Amino acid sequence: MEVATDIAENLARVRDEIAGAALRAGRDNSEIELIAVSKTWPAEVIRAAAAAGQSIFGENKVQEAIVKIPMLSTRLEWHLIGHLQKNKVRKILPFVSTIHSIDSLELALQVDRIAGELGLFPKVYLEVNIAGEGSKHGFSPGELRAEIDPLLDLDRLEVLGLMVIPPFDPDPELSRPHYIALRELKEELETNAGVPLPKLSMGMSHDFAVAIEEGATSVRVGTAIFGKRKNTIRAPGE
Ligand SMILES: *Cc1c(COP(=O)(O)O)cnc(C)c1O
């Protein structure tokens, strides 16, 4: 059971580093949520993390998530963190509490409509393409300014805040300007819309400490907990 020991140790280390970053930033550690990103890992590996006290998990592919989630304890909480196609909304909604990847008004409308049919009230983050990368999903800051009011009007969606995946660079300091930009956009939208957007989903294995220093309330950490992923499992069309 070497794997289970490694995962427990990795989780303890990540939690310590979260607490350290919170302390440096003068923030309350308890306001930072750790999402263990379990994509590509089988159910028994996730079970080892759950046994070590981890209760929130993130998956990025609908097809993989809907197979794995029913194999695990109903006490675990699941977040979808990867791109969601409109035709997969009905499939995934019953399995997750939270979607981090609402990246257009059309997708938000679809989630709202289907949540209504299913009697659900999903929590969501609005994903922002903060660096304007052509390859990335997400609202541009300008789109979000224009569309925030209709997004906040959707009855079924509880909009928690903003989410970002910055351009990858191994140097975590290069993520910092993007995390600052996301926090500033959140503050601007809160002022303009007159409602709080309490949360920021930002930070991954290599840069979650920087994200916490810049205001992250939800960090999405895979590799630092589970180790390096092998080949990603891809479902057709994803
Ligand atoms: C895979 C993934 C992560 C976690 O990445 P690590 O570098 O393994 O921590 C975080 N967010 C999203 C959206 C991901 O797809």
Coordinates of C-alpha atoms and ligand atoms in Angstrom, one line a residue:
M1 CA 0.0 0.0 0.0
E2 CA 2.9 2.3 -0.8
V3 CA 0.6 4.4 -3.0
A4 CA -1.8 5.2 -0.2
T5 CA 1.1 6.3 2.1
D6 CA 2.5 8.5 -0.7
I7 CA -0.9 10.1 -1.2
A8 CA -1.4 10.7 2.5
E9 CA 2.1 12.3 2.8
N10 CA 1.6 14.4 -0.4
L11 CA -1.8 15.6 0.9
A12 CA -0.3 16.6 4.3
R13 CA 2.5 18.5 2.5
V14 CA 0.1 20.3 0.2
R15 CA -2.1 21.3 3.1
D16 CA 0.9 22.6 5.0
E17 CA 2.0 24.6 2.0
I18 CA -1.5 26.0 1.7
A19 CA -1.4 27.0 5.4
G20 CA 2.0 28.6 4.9
A21 CA 0.9 30.6 1.9
A22 CA -2.2 31.8 3.8
L23 CA -0.1 32.8 6.8
R24 CA 2.3 34.8 4.5
A25 CA -0.7 36.6 2.9
G26 CA -2.3 37.3 6.3
R27 CA -5.3 35.2 5.3
D28 CA -7.5 32.7 7.2
N29 CA -6.5 29.2 6.1
S30 CA -10.0 27.9 6.5
E31 CA -11.3 30.1 3.6
I32 CA -9.1 28.1 1.2
E33 CA -10.6 25.0 -0.3
L34 CA -8.4 22.2 -1.7
I35 CA -9.7 20.4 -4.7
A36 CA -7.8 17.2 -5.4
V37 CA -7.7 16.8 -9.2
S38 CA -8.2 13.1 -9.7
K39 CA -8.5 13.0 -13.5
T40 CA -6.9 9.9 -15.1
W41 CA -6.6 8.2 -11.7
P42 CA -8.7 5.1 -10.9
A43 CA -11.2 4.8 -8.1
E44 CA -8.8 3.0 -5.7
V45 CA -6.3 5.8 -5.9
I46 CA -9.1 8.3 -5.1
R47 CA -10.2 6.1 -2.2
A48 CA -6.8 6.4 -0.7
A49 CA -7.0 10.2 -0.8
A50 CA -10.5 10.0 0.7
A51 CA -9.1 7.8 3.5
A52 CA -6.5 10.4 4.1
G53 CA -9.2 13.0 4.8
Q54 CA -9.7 14.6 1.3
S55 CA -13.3 15.1 0.5
I56 CA -13.5 17.4 -2.6
F57 CA -12.3 16.0 -6.0
G58 CA -12.1 17.6 -9.4
E59 CA -12.5 15.8 -12.8
N60 CA -12.1 17.4 -16.2
K61 CA -13.9 15.0 -18.5
V62 CA -17.6 14.2 -18.4
Q63 CA -17.3 10.6 -19.7
E64 CA -14.6 9.7 -17.2
A65 CA -16.3 11.4 -14.3
I66 CA -19.7 9.7 -14.7
V67 CA -18.1 6.3 -14.7
K68 CA -15.8 6.9 -11.7
I69 CA -18.1 9.0 -9.4
P70 CA -20.7 6.2 -8.8
M71 CA -17.9 3.8 -7.8
L72 CA -17.0 6.0 -4.8
S73 CA -18.5 7.1 -1.5
T74 CA -21.6 9.3 -1.8
R75 CA -20.0 11.5 0.9
L76 CA -17.4 12.8 -1.5
E77 CA -18.0 16.1 -3.3
W78 CA -17.3 16.4 -7.0
H79 CA -16.4 19.4 -9.1
L80 CA -16.2 19.6 -12.9
I81 CA -13.1 21.6 -13.8
G82 CA -12.7 20.9 -17.5
H83 CA -14.4 22.2 -20.6
L84 CA -18.1 21.3 -20.8
Q85 CA -19.8 20.9 -24.1
K86 CA -23.5 21.9 -24.2
N87 CA -24.6 18.4 -25.2
K88 CA -23.0 16.9 -22.1
V89 CA -24.7 19.1 -19.5
R90 CA -27.6 16.7 -18.8
K91 CA -25.2 13.9 -18.3
I92 CA -22.9 15.6 -15.8
L93 CA -25.3 17.7 -13.7
P94 CA -26.6 15.0 -11.4
F95 CA -23.0 14.0 -10.4
V96 CA -21.3 17.3 -9.5
S97 CA -22.0 20.1 -7.0
T98 CA -19.9 22.7 -8.8
I99 CA -18.8 23.5 -12.4
H100 CA -15.6 25.6 -12.7
S101 CA -15.7 25.9 -16.5
I102 CA -18.8 28.0 -17.5
D103 CA -17.2 29.7 -20.5
S104 CA -20.0 31.3 -22.4
L105 CA -23.5 32.8 -21.8
E106 CA -24.9 30.1 -24.1
L107 CA -23.5 27.3 -21.9
A108 CA -24.8 29.1 -18.7
L109 CA -28.3 29.3 -20.2
Q110 CA -28.1 25.6 -21.1
V111 CA -27.0 24.6 -17.5
D112 CA -29.7 26.9 -16.0
R113 CA -32.4 25.3 -18.2
I114 CA -31.4 21.7 -17.6
A115 CA -30.8 22.3 -13.9
G116 CA -34.4 23.5 -13.8
E117 CA -35.7 20.3 -15.4
L118 CA -33.6 18.2 -13.0
G119 CA -34.5 20.2 -9.9
L120 CA -30.9 21.1 -9.2
F121 CA -29.1 24.3 -8.2
P122 CA -25.5 24.0 -9.3
K123 CA -22.7 26.2 -8.1
V124 CA -20.6 27.7 -10.9
Y125 CA -17.5 29.7 -11.6
L126 CA -17.2 31.8 -14.7
E127 CA -14.0 30.9 -16.6
V128 CA -11.9 33.8 -17.8
N129 CA -9.4 33.7 -20.7
I130 CA -7.4 36.3 -18.9
A131 CA -4.4 36.3 -21.2
G132 CA -6.5 36.2 -24.4
E133 CA -4.9 32.9 -25.6
G134 CA -6.5 31.7 -28.8
S135 CA -6.3 28.0 -27.7
K136 CA -8.1 28.6 -24.4
H137 CA -11.8 28.5 -23.4
G138 CA -13.3 31.3 -21.3
F139 CA -14.9 34.7 -21.4
S140 CA -12.7 37.6 -22.3
P141 CA -12.8 40.3 -19.7
G142 CA -14.8 42.5 -22.1
E143 CA -17.4 39.8 -22.7
L144 CA -17.8 39.2 -19.0
R145 CA -18.3 42.9 -18.3
A146 CA -21.0 42.9 -21.0
E147 CA -22.7 39.7 -19.9
I148 CA -22.4 39.6 -16.1
D149 CA -25.9 40.9 -15.5
P150 CA -27.7 38.2 -17.5
L151 CA -25.4 35.6 -16.0
L152 CA -26.2 36.7 -12.5
D153 CA -30.0 36.7 -13.3
L154 CA -30.1 33.0 -14.0
D155 CA -32.3 31.5 -11.3
R156 CA -30.8 28.1 -11.0
L157 CA -27.1 29.0 -11.0
E158 CA -25.3 30.1 -7.9
V159 CA -22.4 32.1 -9.3
L160 CA -19.5 31.7 -6.8
G161 CA -16.9 33.7 -8.7
L162 CA -14.2 33.5 -11.4
M163 CA -11.9 30.8 -12.5
V164 CA -8.7 30.9 -14.6
I165 CA -6.1 28.6 -16.1
P166 CA -3.2 30.9 -16.9
P167 CA -0.7 30.2 -19.7
F168 CA 1.6 27.4 -18.3
D169 CA 5.1 28.3 -17.3
P170 CA 7.1 26.3 -14.8
D171 CA 8.1 29.5 -13.0
P172 CA 5.1 30.2 -10.6
E173 CA 6.0 33.9 -10.5
L174 CA 4.9 34.2 -14.2
S175 CA 1.4 33.2 -13.1
R176 CA 1.2 36.0 -10.6
P177 CA 0.2 38.8 -12.9
H178 CA -2.7 36.7 -14.3
Y179 CA -3.9 35.9 -10.8
I180 CA -3.8 39.6 -9.9
A181 CA -5.7 40.4 -13.1
L182 CA -8.4 37.9 -12.2
R183 CA -8.8 39.3 -8.7
E184 CA -9.0 42.9 -10.0
L185 CA -11.6 41.8 -12.6
K186 CA -13.7 40.2 -9.8
E187 CA -13.5 43.3 -7.7
E188 CA -14.6 45.5 -10.7
L189 CA -17.5 43.2 -11.5
E190 CA -18.6 43.2 -7.9
T191 CA -18.7 46.9 -7.8
N192 CA -20.5 47.3 -11.2
A193 CA -23.0 44.5 -10.6
G194 CA -23.5 45.4 -7.0
V195 CA -23.3 41.7 -5.8
P196 CA -20.5 39.8 -4.2
L197 CA -18.6 37.2 -6.2
P198 CA -17.0 35.6 -3.2
K199 CA -14.7 33.1 -4.8
L200 CA -11.6 32.8 -7.0
S201 CA -10.7 29.3 -8.4
M202 CA -7.0 29.6 -9.3
G203 CA -3.8 27.8 -8.7
M204 CA -2.5 24.3 -9.6
S205 CA 0.3 22.1 -8.4
H206 CA 3.2 24.3 -9.3
D207 CA 1.8 27.7 -8.5
F208 CA -1.0 27.4 -5.9
A209 CA 1.1 29.2 -3.2
V210 CA 1.3 32.3 -5.5
A211 CA -2.4 32.0 -6.3
I212 CA -3.2 32.0 -2.5
E213 CA -1.1 35.0 -2.0
E214 CA -3.2 36.8 -4.7
G215 CA -6.6 35.8 -3.2
A216 CA -7.4 32.2 -4.4
T217 CA -10.2 30.6 -2.4
S218 CA -10.1 27.3 -4.3
V219 CA -7.0 25.6 -5.5
R220 CA -7.1 22.7 -8.0
V221 CA -4.2 20.4 -7.3
G222 CA -3.5 17.1 -9.1
T223 CA 0.2 16.2 -9.6
A224 CA 1.4 17.3 -6.2
I225 CA -1.1 14.9 -4.6
F226 CA -1.3 11.9 -6.9
G227 CA 2.0 12.1 -8.8
K228 CA 2.7 12.5 -12.5
R229 CA -0.2 11.5 -14.7
K230 CA 0.4 8.9 -17.4
N231 CA -1.5 9.1 -20.7
T232 CA -4.7 11.0 -20.3
I233 CA -7.9 9.0 -20.8
R234 CA -9.8 10.7 -23.5
A235 CA -13.4 10.1 -24.3
P236 CA -14.5 10.4 -27.9
G237 CA -15.3 14.0 -28.8
E238 CA -13.4 15.5 -25.8
Ligands
LIG1 C1 -5.4 19.0 -14.5 C2 -5.9 20.3 -14.1 C3 -5.5 20.9 -12.9 C4 -4.4 20.3 -12.0 O1 -3.2 20.3 -12.6 P1 -1.8 19.9 -11.8 O2 -0.7 20.6 -12.4 O3 -1.8 18.4 -12.0 O4 -2.0 20.2 -10.4 C5 -6.1 22.1 -12.4 N1 -7.0 22.7 -13.2 C6 -7.5 22.2 -14.3 C7 -8.6 22.9 -15.1 C8 -7.0 21.0 -14.8 O5 -7.4 20.5 -16.0

